[in-house]
Amino acid sequence: MELSKKTVKRILLIITFTVLLIWAIYNHKLLLKYIGELYSLISPFVIGLCIAYVVNVIMRPIERLWMKLLSKCKGKWVEKMKRPICLLLSILLVIGIILAVVFIIMPELSDSVSSLVSMVPSYVSEVESWWEALALRLDKYGVELPQFSFDTDKFIQILKDGGTAVLNTTLSATTSIVTAVINIVLALAFSIYVLAQKETLKRQSKKVLAKLMKPEKMQKLLDMLDLINRTFTNFITGQLTEAVIIGALCFIGMSIFRMPYAPAISVLVGFTALIPVFGAFIGTAIGAFLILLVKPIQAVWFVVFIIVLQQFEGNLIYPKVVGKSVGLPGIWVLVAVTIGGNAMGVVGMLISVPLCSVLYVVARNAVNGKPLAGEKPEPKSK
């Protein structure tokens, strides 16, 4: 019995895959080491692609606005200058947002830490008075409390020693910091190149795929990539919209209740809200700490306010804004974020929703017999 060439190829592929799988299982530590080394080499380009993708979401509406405003202008310069000017504006907008967040939050955070150090003696005095009063009351019932003692100078010295230790650690990590800065610069340069030449790169990629794949398989791959692109783009847009909404609602609520640090905490809550569903709680913890140093009672009310706001956001705003933008039902948004967070932490939370959305659309279309966008439907059997 002679085997066809197709069958022989399949057998060889199965044998090769089995051998590689067995080797990977027995040498998983070595494999992970090689993967780590490879990623360290290509990480600037991976980060650059991620930056380019996010900036492209912002750049496209700016380009549409550019063409709309200059639609009546004649000359090739309108089309020629569209990409460099819109790219520059997009990058400046992203950098401006990041700097605004840093410069709004950091001064108030620094003031809060300074306030903590200066108010430690008064806090300790109040606690000592309360402890002594409690000891006198309990002494009537035969309950003896241990004597409360707190060395303020020692506590402040511990804070200073901690700061010195952090400084020493930072200085010892100068090499790593320099490497990180170089990688970031390379990533930014690569992202700018990708954005400036994205049409050319897209055209070249299609030519390579056309040489390597059959037209039917190539079209299926392009349809899948188009689905992934649309899903991630809609997710980023929806997530940014949701962050602005939650930050604005937080600022309005804090202003109504006259809570301190309203601008900084609102920006922080909105910024951390970029992490799906659970991100606002990170901003809540930091915000409550800042308010606690100034008005402890207000910190309690702030937590209550954020819990109510988070329930409103998690059950109404997020599933409607982000869930709708990625075509994923609200319940699956919550499931995706929970699983992604448990599996990969913050990164998992960020990418789990669009990934789950892609799987959801593919599975739904497979069950219903529907093709992806751009894919020709299979002919029905007679």
Short mmCIF file of C-alpha atoms in Angstrom, two decimals:
data_model
loop_
_atom_site.label_atom_id
_atom_site.label_comp_id
_atom_site.label_asym_id
_atom_site.label_seq_id
_atom_site.Cartn_x
_atom_site.Cartn_y
_atom_site.Cartn_z
CA MET A 1 0.00 0.00 0.00
CA GLU A 2 1.61 3.20 -1.17
CA LEU A 3 1.09 6.40 0.77
CA SER A 4 0.33 9.61 -1.03
CA LYS A 5 2.65 12.58 -0.73
CA LYS A 6 0.00 14.45 1.26
CA THR A 7 -0.28 11.62 3.79
CA VAL A 8 3.51 11.37 4.12
CA LYS A 9 3.73 15.11 4.78
CA ARG A 10 1.07 14.85 7.49
CA ILE A 11 2.86 11.94 9.17
CA LEU A 12 6.18 13.80 9.10
CA LEU A 13 4.54 16.91 10.54
CA ILE A 14 2.95 14.90 13.37
CA ILE A 15 6.27 13.17 14.16
CA THR A 16 8.16 16.49 14.10
CA PHE A 17 5.58 18.20 16.29
CA THR A 18 5.62 15.29 18.78
CA VAL A 19 9.42 15.33 19.03
CA LEU A 20 9.48 19.11 19.54
CA LEU A 21 6.72 18.91 22.15
CA ILE A 22 8.55 16.20 24.12
CA TRP A 23 11.78 18.21 23.96
CA ALA A 24 9.97 21.36 25.15
CA ILE A 25 8.40 19.50 28.09
CA TYR A 26 11.71 18.04 29.27
CA ASN A 27 13.66 21.26 28.64
CA HIS A 28 11.03 23.85 29.58
CA LYS A 29 13.46 25.86 31.75
CA LEU A 30 15.96 26.15 28.90
CA LEU A 31 13.13 26.99 26.50
CA LEU A 32 11.82 29.74 28.77
CA LYS A 33 15.36 31.12 29.06
CA TYR A 34 15.69 31.30 25.26
CA ILE A 35 12.26 32.91 24.96
CA GLY A 36 13.24 35.51 27.59
CA GLU A 37 16.48 36.30 25.77
CA LEU A 38 14.65 36.58 22.45
CA TYR A 39 12.04 38.89 23.95
CA SER A 40 14.74 41.11 25.47
CA LEU A 41 16.14 41.55 21.96
CA ILE A 42 12.85 42.32 20.24
CA SER A 43 11.06 44.05 23.14
CA PRO A 44 11.74 47.60 21.81
CA PHE A 45 10.04 46.66 18.55
CA VAL A 46 7.12 44.92 20.29
CA ILE A 47 6.62 47.97 22.52
CA GLY A 48 6.99 50.21 19.47
CA LEU A 49 4.22 48.32 17.66
CA CYS A 50 1.96 48.66 20.72
CA ILE A 51 2.66 52.40 20.92
CA ALA A 52 2.04 52.78 17.19
CA TYR A 53 -1.27 50.94 17.45
CA VAL A 54 -2.55 53.12 20.31
CA VAL A 55 -1.35 56.38 18.72
CA ASN A 56 -2.91 55.32 15.41
CA VAL A 57 -6.32 55.20 17.10
CA ILE A 58 -5.86 58.88 18.00
CA MET A 59 -4.19 59.85 14.72
CA ARG A 60 -6.96 58.64 12.41
CA PRO A 61 -9.68 61.04 13.64
CA ILE A 62 -7.12 63.87 13.60
CA GLU A 63 -6.36 63.05 9.96
CA ARG A 64 -10.08 63.04 9.13
CA LEU A 65 -10.44 66.41 10.84
CA TRP A 66 -7.43 67.72 8.91
CA MET A 67 -8.95 66.73 5.57
CA LYS A 68 -12.34 68.14 6.56
CA LEU A 69 -10.92 71.52 7.60
CA LEU A 70 -8.71 71.81 4.52
CA SER A 71 -11.13 70.25 2.02
CA LYS A 72 -11.45 73.57 0.17
CA CYS A 73 -7.70 74.10 -0.06
CA LYS A 74 -6.08 73.16 -3.34
CA GLY A 75 -2.62 71.76 -3.75
CA LYS A 76 -0.70 68.57 -3.09
CA TRP A 77 0.66 69.98 0.17
CA VAL A 78 -2.62 69.16 1.99
CA GLU A 79 -2.23 65.42 1.41
CA LYS A 80 1.56 65.55 1.66
CA MET A 81 1.62 67.30 5.05
CA LYS A 82 -1.33 65.38 6.51
CA ARG A 83 0.65 62.45 7.90
CA PRO A 84 3.64 64.28 9.49
CA ILE A 85 1.51 67.04 11.07
CA CYS A 86 -1.22 64.70 12.34
CA LEU A 87 1.38 62.24 13.64
CA LEU A 88 3.18 65.03 15.49
CA LEU A 89 -0.10 66.29 16.99
CA SER A 90 -1.05 62.77 18.10
CA ILE A 91 2.27 62.16 19.84
CA LEU A 92 2.18 65.60 21.50
CA LEU A 93 -1.37 64.90 22.68
CA VAL A 94 -0.38 61.57 24.27
CA ILE A 95 2.72 63.07 25.90
CA GLY A 96 0.67 66.06 27.10
CA ILE A 97 -1.91 63.81 28.74
CA ILE A 98 0.78 61.78 30.51
CA LEU A 99 2.61 64.91 31.72
CA ALA A 100 -0.67 66.49 32.87
CA VAL A 101 -1.49 63.41 34.93
CA VAL A 102 1.99 63.37 36.47
CA PHE A 103 2.13 67.09 37.27
CA ILE A 104 -1.40 67.14 38.72
CA ILE A 105 -0.94 64.10 40.95
CA MET A 106 2.72 64.26 42.05
CA PRO A 107 2.67 67.69 43.79
CA GLU A 108 -0.36 66.78 45.91
CA LEU A 109 1.08 63.35 46.66
CA SER A 110 4.34 64.99 47.78
CA ASP A 111 2.42 67.49 49.92
CA SER A 112 0.48 64.64 51.52
CA VAL A 113 3.65 62.75 52.44
CA SER A 114 5.17 65.93 53.91
CA SER A 115 1.94 66.52 55.81
CA LEU A 116 2.09 62.96 57.15
CA VAL A 117 5.60 63.45 58.52
CA SER A 118 4.76 66.83 60.10
CA MET A 119 1.50 65.60 61.66
CA VAL A 120 2.88 62.37 63.13
CA PRO A 121 3.55 63.97 66.58
CA SER A 122 -0.01 65.35 66.84
CA TYR A 123 -1.50 62.03 65.73
CA VAL A 124 0.59 60.17 68.29
CA SER A 125 -0.46 62.60 71.04
CA GLU A 126 -4.15 62.10 70.20
CA VAL A 127 -3.76 58.32 70.16
CA GLU A 128 -1.94 58.39 73.51
CA SER A 129 -4.72 60.49 75.07
CA TRP A 130 -7.39 58.18 73.71
CA TRP A 131 -5.46 55.10 74.91
CA GLU A 132 -5.06 56.52 78.42
CA ALA A 133 -8.77 57.37 78.63
CA LEU A 134 -9.66 53.85 77.46
CA ALA A 135 -7.25 52.33 80.00
CA LEU A 136 -8.88 54.31 82.84
CA ARG A 137 -12.36 53.13 81.83
CA LEU A 138 -11.34 49.49 81.52
CA ASP A 139 -9.41 49.63 84.79
CA LYS A 140 -12.75 50.00 86.61
CA TYR A 141 -13.69 46.53 85.34
CA GLY A 142 -10.34 44.99 86.22
CA VAL A 143 -9.00 45.05 82.66
CA GLU A 144 -5.45 46.29 82.40
CA LEU A 145 -4.15 47.55 79.07
CA PRO A 146 -0.43 47.59 78.25
CA GLN A 147 1.21 51.00 78.29
CA PHE A 148 1.17 52.77 74.93
CA SER A 149 4.54 54.03 73.77
CA PHE A 150 5.61 55.45 70.44
CA ASP A 151 8.97 56.94 69.61
CA THR A 152 8.21 59.73 67.12
CA ASP A 153 11.86 60.51 66.40
CA LYS A 154 12.55 56.85 65.70
CA PHE A 155 9.56 56.66 63.32
CA ILE A 156 10.72 59.73 61.37
CA GLN A 157 14.24 58.30 61.27
CA ILE A 158 12.83 55.05 59.83
CA LEU A 159 11.12 57.09 57.09
CA LYS A 160 14.39 58.88 56.34
CA ASP A 161 16.33 55.59 56.32
CA GLY A 162 13.73 54.14 53.98
CA GLY A 163 14.13 57.10 51.65
CA THR A 164 17.91 56.69 51.75
CA ALA A 165 17.58 52.99 50.97
CA VAL A 166 15.33 53.76 48.01
CA LEU A 167 17.83 56.35 46.76
CA ASN A 168 20.71 53.88 47.07
CA THR A 169 18.70 51.23 45.24
CA THR A 170 17.89 53.73 42.50
CA LEU A 171 21.54 54.69 42.11
CA SER A 172 22.60 51.04 41.96
CA ALA A 173 20.00 50.44 39.25
CA THR A 174 21.31 53.24 37.02
CA THR A 175 22.43 50.77 34.35
CA SER A 176 18.96 49.23 34.17
CA ILE A 177 17.38 52.68 33.96
CA VAL A 178 19.70 53.69 31.11
CA THR A 179 18.87 50.45 29.28
CA ALA A 180 15.15 51.07 29.79
CA VAL A 181 15.47 54.64 28.47
CA ILE A 182 17.34 53.40 25.39
CA ASN A 183 14.65 50.78 24.77
CA ILE A 184 11.90 53.40 25.12
CA VAL A 185 13.67 55.73 22.67
CA LEU A 186 14.06 52.86 20.19
CA ALA A 187 10.41 51.90 20.67
CA LEU A 188 9.26 55.48 20.04
CA ALA A 189 11.46 55.80 16.95
CA PHE A 190 10.16 52.48 15.61
CA SER A 191 6.53 53.43 16.32
CA ILE A 192 6.97 56.74 14.46
CA TYR A 193 8.44 54.90 11.47
CA VAL A 194 5.57 52.37 11.47
CA LEU A 195 2.95 55.14 11.63
CA ALA A 196 4.65 57.20 8.93
CA GLN A 197 4.93 54.22 6.56
CA LYS A 198 1.91 52.14 7.61
CA GLU A 199 0.32 52.01 4.13
CA THR A 200 3.61 50.90 2.57
CA LEU A 201 4.18 48.27 5.27
CA LYS A 202 0.63 46.98 4.82
CA ARG A 203 1.09 46.68 1.07
CA GLN A 204 4.44 44.89 1.45
CA SER A 205 3.01 42.48 4.03
CA LYS A 206 0.19 41.52 1.65
CA LYS A 207 2.73 40.84 -1.11
CA VAL A 208 4.72 38.53 1.20
CA LEU A 209 1.56 36.69 2.26
CA ALA A 210 0.50 36.31 -1.37
CA LYS A 211 3.81 34.55 -2.10
CA LEU A 212 3.60 32.26 0.94
CA MET A 213 -0.11 31.36 1.06
CA LYS A 214 -2.94 30.33 -1.20
CA PRO A 215 -5.48 33.09 -1.95
CA GLU A 216 -8.25 31.42 0.10
CA LYS A 217 -6.08 30.98 3.20
CA MET A 218 -4.63 34.46 2.79
CA GLN A 219 -8.12 35.97 2.65
CA LYS A 220 -9.16 34.09 5.81
CA LEU A 221 -6.05 35.36 7.60
CA LEU A 222 -6.71 38.94 6.45
CA ASP A 223 -10.33 38.70 7.60
CA MET A 224 -9.21 37.49 11.02
CA LEU A 225 -6.62 40.28 11.30
CA ASP A 226 -9.27 42.81 10.28
CA LEU A 227 -11.59 41.49 13.00
CA ILE A 228 -8.81 41.72 15.60
CA ASN A 229 -7.92 45.25 14.47
CA ARG A 230 -11.52 46.50 14.62
CA THR A 231 -12.07 44.88 18.01
CA PHE A 232 -8.94 46.32 19.63
CA THR A 233 -9.56 49.75 18.08
CA ASN A 234 -13.13 49.84 19.38
CA PHE A 235 -11.93 48.63 22.78
CA ILE A 236 -9.29 51.36 23.11
CA THR A 237 -11.79 54.02 22.03
CA GLY A 238 -14.45 52.74 24.42
CA GLN A 239 -11.96 52.41 27.29
CA LEU A 240 -10.75 56.00 26.86
CA THR A 241 -14.37 57.20 26.73
CA GLU A 242 -15.21 55.28 29.89
CA ALA A 243 -12.13 56.67 31.70
CA VAL A 244 -13.14 60.25 30.84
CA ILE A 245 -16.71 59.61 32.05
CA ILE A 246 -15.68 58.04 35.36
CA GLY A 247 -13.08 60.77 36.00
CA ALA A 248 -15.61 63.53 35.29
CA LEU A 249 -18.25 61.92 37.54
CA CYS A 250 -15.67 61.53 40.31
CA PHE A 251 -14.69 65.21 40.05
CA ILE A 252 -18.34 66.35 40.09
CA GLY A 253 -19.14 64.20 43.12
CA MET A 254 -16.03 65.23 45.07
CA SER A 255 -16.72 68.90 44.31
CA ILE A 256 -20.33 68.60 45.50
CA PHE A 257 -19.23 66.95 48.76
CA ARG A 258 -16.30 69.39 49.12
CA MET A 259 -13.65 66.70 49.37
CA PRO A 260 -9.96 67.71 49.22
CA TYR A 261 -7.68 67.01 46.25
CA ALA A 262 -10.68 66.70 43.88
CA PRO A 263 -8.75 67.45 40.63
CA ALA A 264 -5.78 65.16 41.38
CA ILE A 265 -7.84 62.25 42.70
CA SER A 266 -10.36 62.51 39.84
CA VAL A 267 -7.56 62.38 37.26
CA LEU A 268 -6.02 59.44 39.12
CA VAL A 269 -9.33 57.54 39.28
CA GLY A 270 -9.96 58.21 35.59
CA PHE A 271 -6.43 57.16 34.63
CA THR A 272 -6.59 53.91 36.61
CA ALA A 273 -10.06 53.27 35.15
CA LEU A 274 -8.25 52.36 31.92
CA ILE A 275 -7.81 49.00 33.64
CA PRO A 276 -11.19 47.36 32.94
CA VAL A 277 -13.83 47.14 35.70
CA PHE A 278 -11.44 46.96 38.69
CA GLY A 279 -9.04 49.79 37.84
CA ALA A 280 -10.96 52.50 39.70
CA PHE A 281 -10.36 50.69 43.00
CA ILE A 282 -6.61 51.28 42.61
CA GLY A 283 -7.25 55.01 42.32
CA THR A 284 -9.65 54.76 45.26
CA ALA A 285 -6.99 53.33 47.55
CA ILE A 286 -4.51 56.09 46.71
CA GLY A 287 -7.19 58.80 46.87
CA ALA A 288 -8.45 57.58 50.25
CA PHE A 289 -4.89 57.68 51.58
CA LEU A 290 -4.41 61.28 50.42
CA ILE A 291 -7.69 62.41 52.02
CA LEU A 292 -7.00 60.42 55.19
CA LEU A 293 -3.94 62.54 55.90
CA VAL A 294 -6.03 65.74 55.84
CA LYS A 295 -9.60 64.79 56.80
CA PRO A 296 -9.93 61.20 58.08
CA ILE A 297 -13.76 61.28 58.19
CA GLN A 298 -13.88 62.55 54.61
CA ALA A 299 -11.75 59.56 53.57
CA VAL A 300 -14.49 57.21 54.80
CA TRP A 301 -17.15 59.12 52.85
CA PHE A 302 -14.87 59.14 49.80
CA VAL A 303 -14.62 55.34 49.89
CA VAL A 304 -18.42 55.07 50.20
CA PHE A 305 -18.85 57.50 47.29
CA ILE A 306 -16.42 55.55 45.08
CA ILE A 307 -18.09 52.23 45.93
CA VAL A 308 -21.44 53.65 44.79
CA LEU A 309 -19.81 55.20 41.71
CA GLN A 310 -18.00 51.94 40.94
CA GLN A 311 -21.24 49.97 41.13
CA PHE A 312 -22.84 52.46 38.75
CA GLU A 313 -19.82 52.30 36.44
CA GLY A 314 -19.38 48.52 36.57
CA ASN A 315 -23.03 47.65 35.98
CA LEU A 316 -24.15 50.42 33.62
CA ILE A 317 -21.37 52.50 32.05
CA TYR A 318 -18.72 49.84 31.36
CA PRO A 319 -20.91 47.10 29.85
CA LYS A 320 -22.79 49.68 27.75
CA VAL A 321 -19.81 51.78 26.57
CA VAL A 322 -16.97 49.25 26.36
CA GLY A 323 -19.03 46.08 26.08
CA LYS A 324 -21.02 47.57 23.19
CA SER A 325 -17.93 48.96 21.47
CA VAL A 326 -16.30 45.50 21.30
CA GLY A 327 -19.52 43.61 20.58
CA LEU A 328 -19.27 41.61 23.80
CA PRO A 329 -22.18 41.10 26.22
CA GLY A 330 -21.71 42.64 29.68
CA ILE A 331 -21.47 39.29 31.48
CA TRP A 332 -18.60 38.18 29.24
CA VAL A 333 -16.80 41.47 29.85
CA LEU A 334 -16.78 40.70 33.58
CA VAL A 335 -15.72 37.07 32.99
CA ALA A 336 -12.90 38.10 30.62
CA VAL A 337 -11.52 40.72 33.01
CA THR A 338 -11.62 38.33 35.97
CA ILE A 339 -9.87 35.49 34.14
CA GLY A 340 -7.34 37.82 32.47
CA GLY A 341 -6.49 39.48 35.78
CA ASN A 342 -5.96 36.15 37.53
CA ALA A 343 -3.82 34.86 34.67
CA MET A 344 -1.64 37.87 33.75
CA GLY A 345 -2.40 40.67 36.21
CA VAL A 346 -2.90 44.20 34.87
CA VAL A 347 -1.77 43.29 31.33
CA GLY A 348 -4.26 40.43 31.31
CA MET A 349 -7.05 42.79 32.36
CA LEU A 350 -6.19 45.17 29.52
CA ILE A 351 -6.08 42.63 26.69
CA SER A 352 -8.59 40.04 27.92
CA VAL A 353 -11.72 41.93 26.80
CA PRO A 354 -10.77 42.41 23.11
CA LEU A 355 -9.31 38.89 22.92
CA CYS A 356 -12.48 37.43 24.40
CA SER A 357 -14.49 39.52 21.96
CA VAL A 358 -12.60 38.08 18.98
CA LEU A 359 -13.14 34.53 20.24
CA TYR A 360 -16.80 35.32 20.89
CA VAL A 361 -17.37 36.59 17.33
CA VAL A 362 -15.50 33.66 15.76
CA ALA A 363 -17.41 31.11 17.87
CA ARG A 364 -20.76 32.83 17.22
CA ASN A 365 -20.18 32.92 13.46
CA ALA A 366 -19.03 29.28 13.47
CA VAL A 367 -22.17 28.18 15.32
CA ASN A 368 -24.48 30.27 13.13
CA GLY A 369 -22.63 29.40 9.93
CA LYS A 370 -21.80 33.03 9.21
CA PRO A 371 -18.49 34.12 7.62
CA LEU A 372 -16.26 36.86 8.98
CA ALA A 373 -16.45 40.33 7.42
CA GLY A 374 -15.03 40.13 3.91
CA GLU A 375 -15.09 36.33 3.81
CA LYS A 376 -17.25 34.68 1.17
CA PRO A 377 -19.96 32.39 2.57
CA GLU A 378 -19.64 28.70 1.85
CA PRO A 379 -22.03 27.45 -0.82
CA LYS A 380 -24.99 25.51 0.52
CA SER A 381 -25.12 21.87 -0.44
CA LYS A 382 -28.03 20.94 -2.65
#
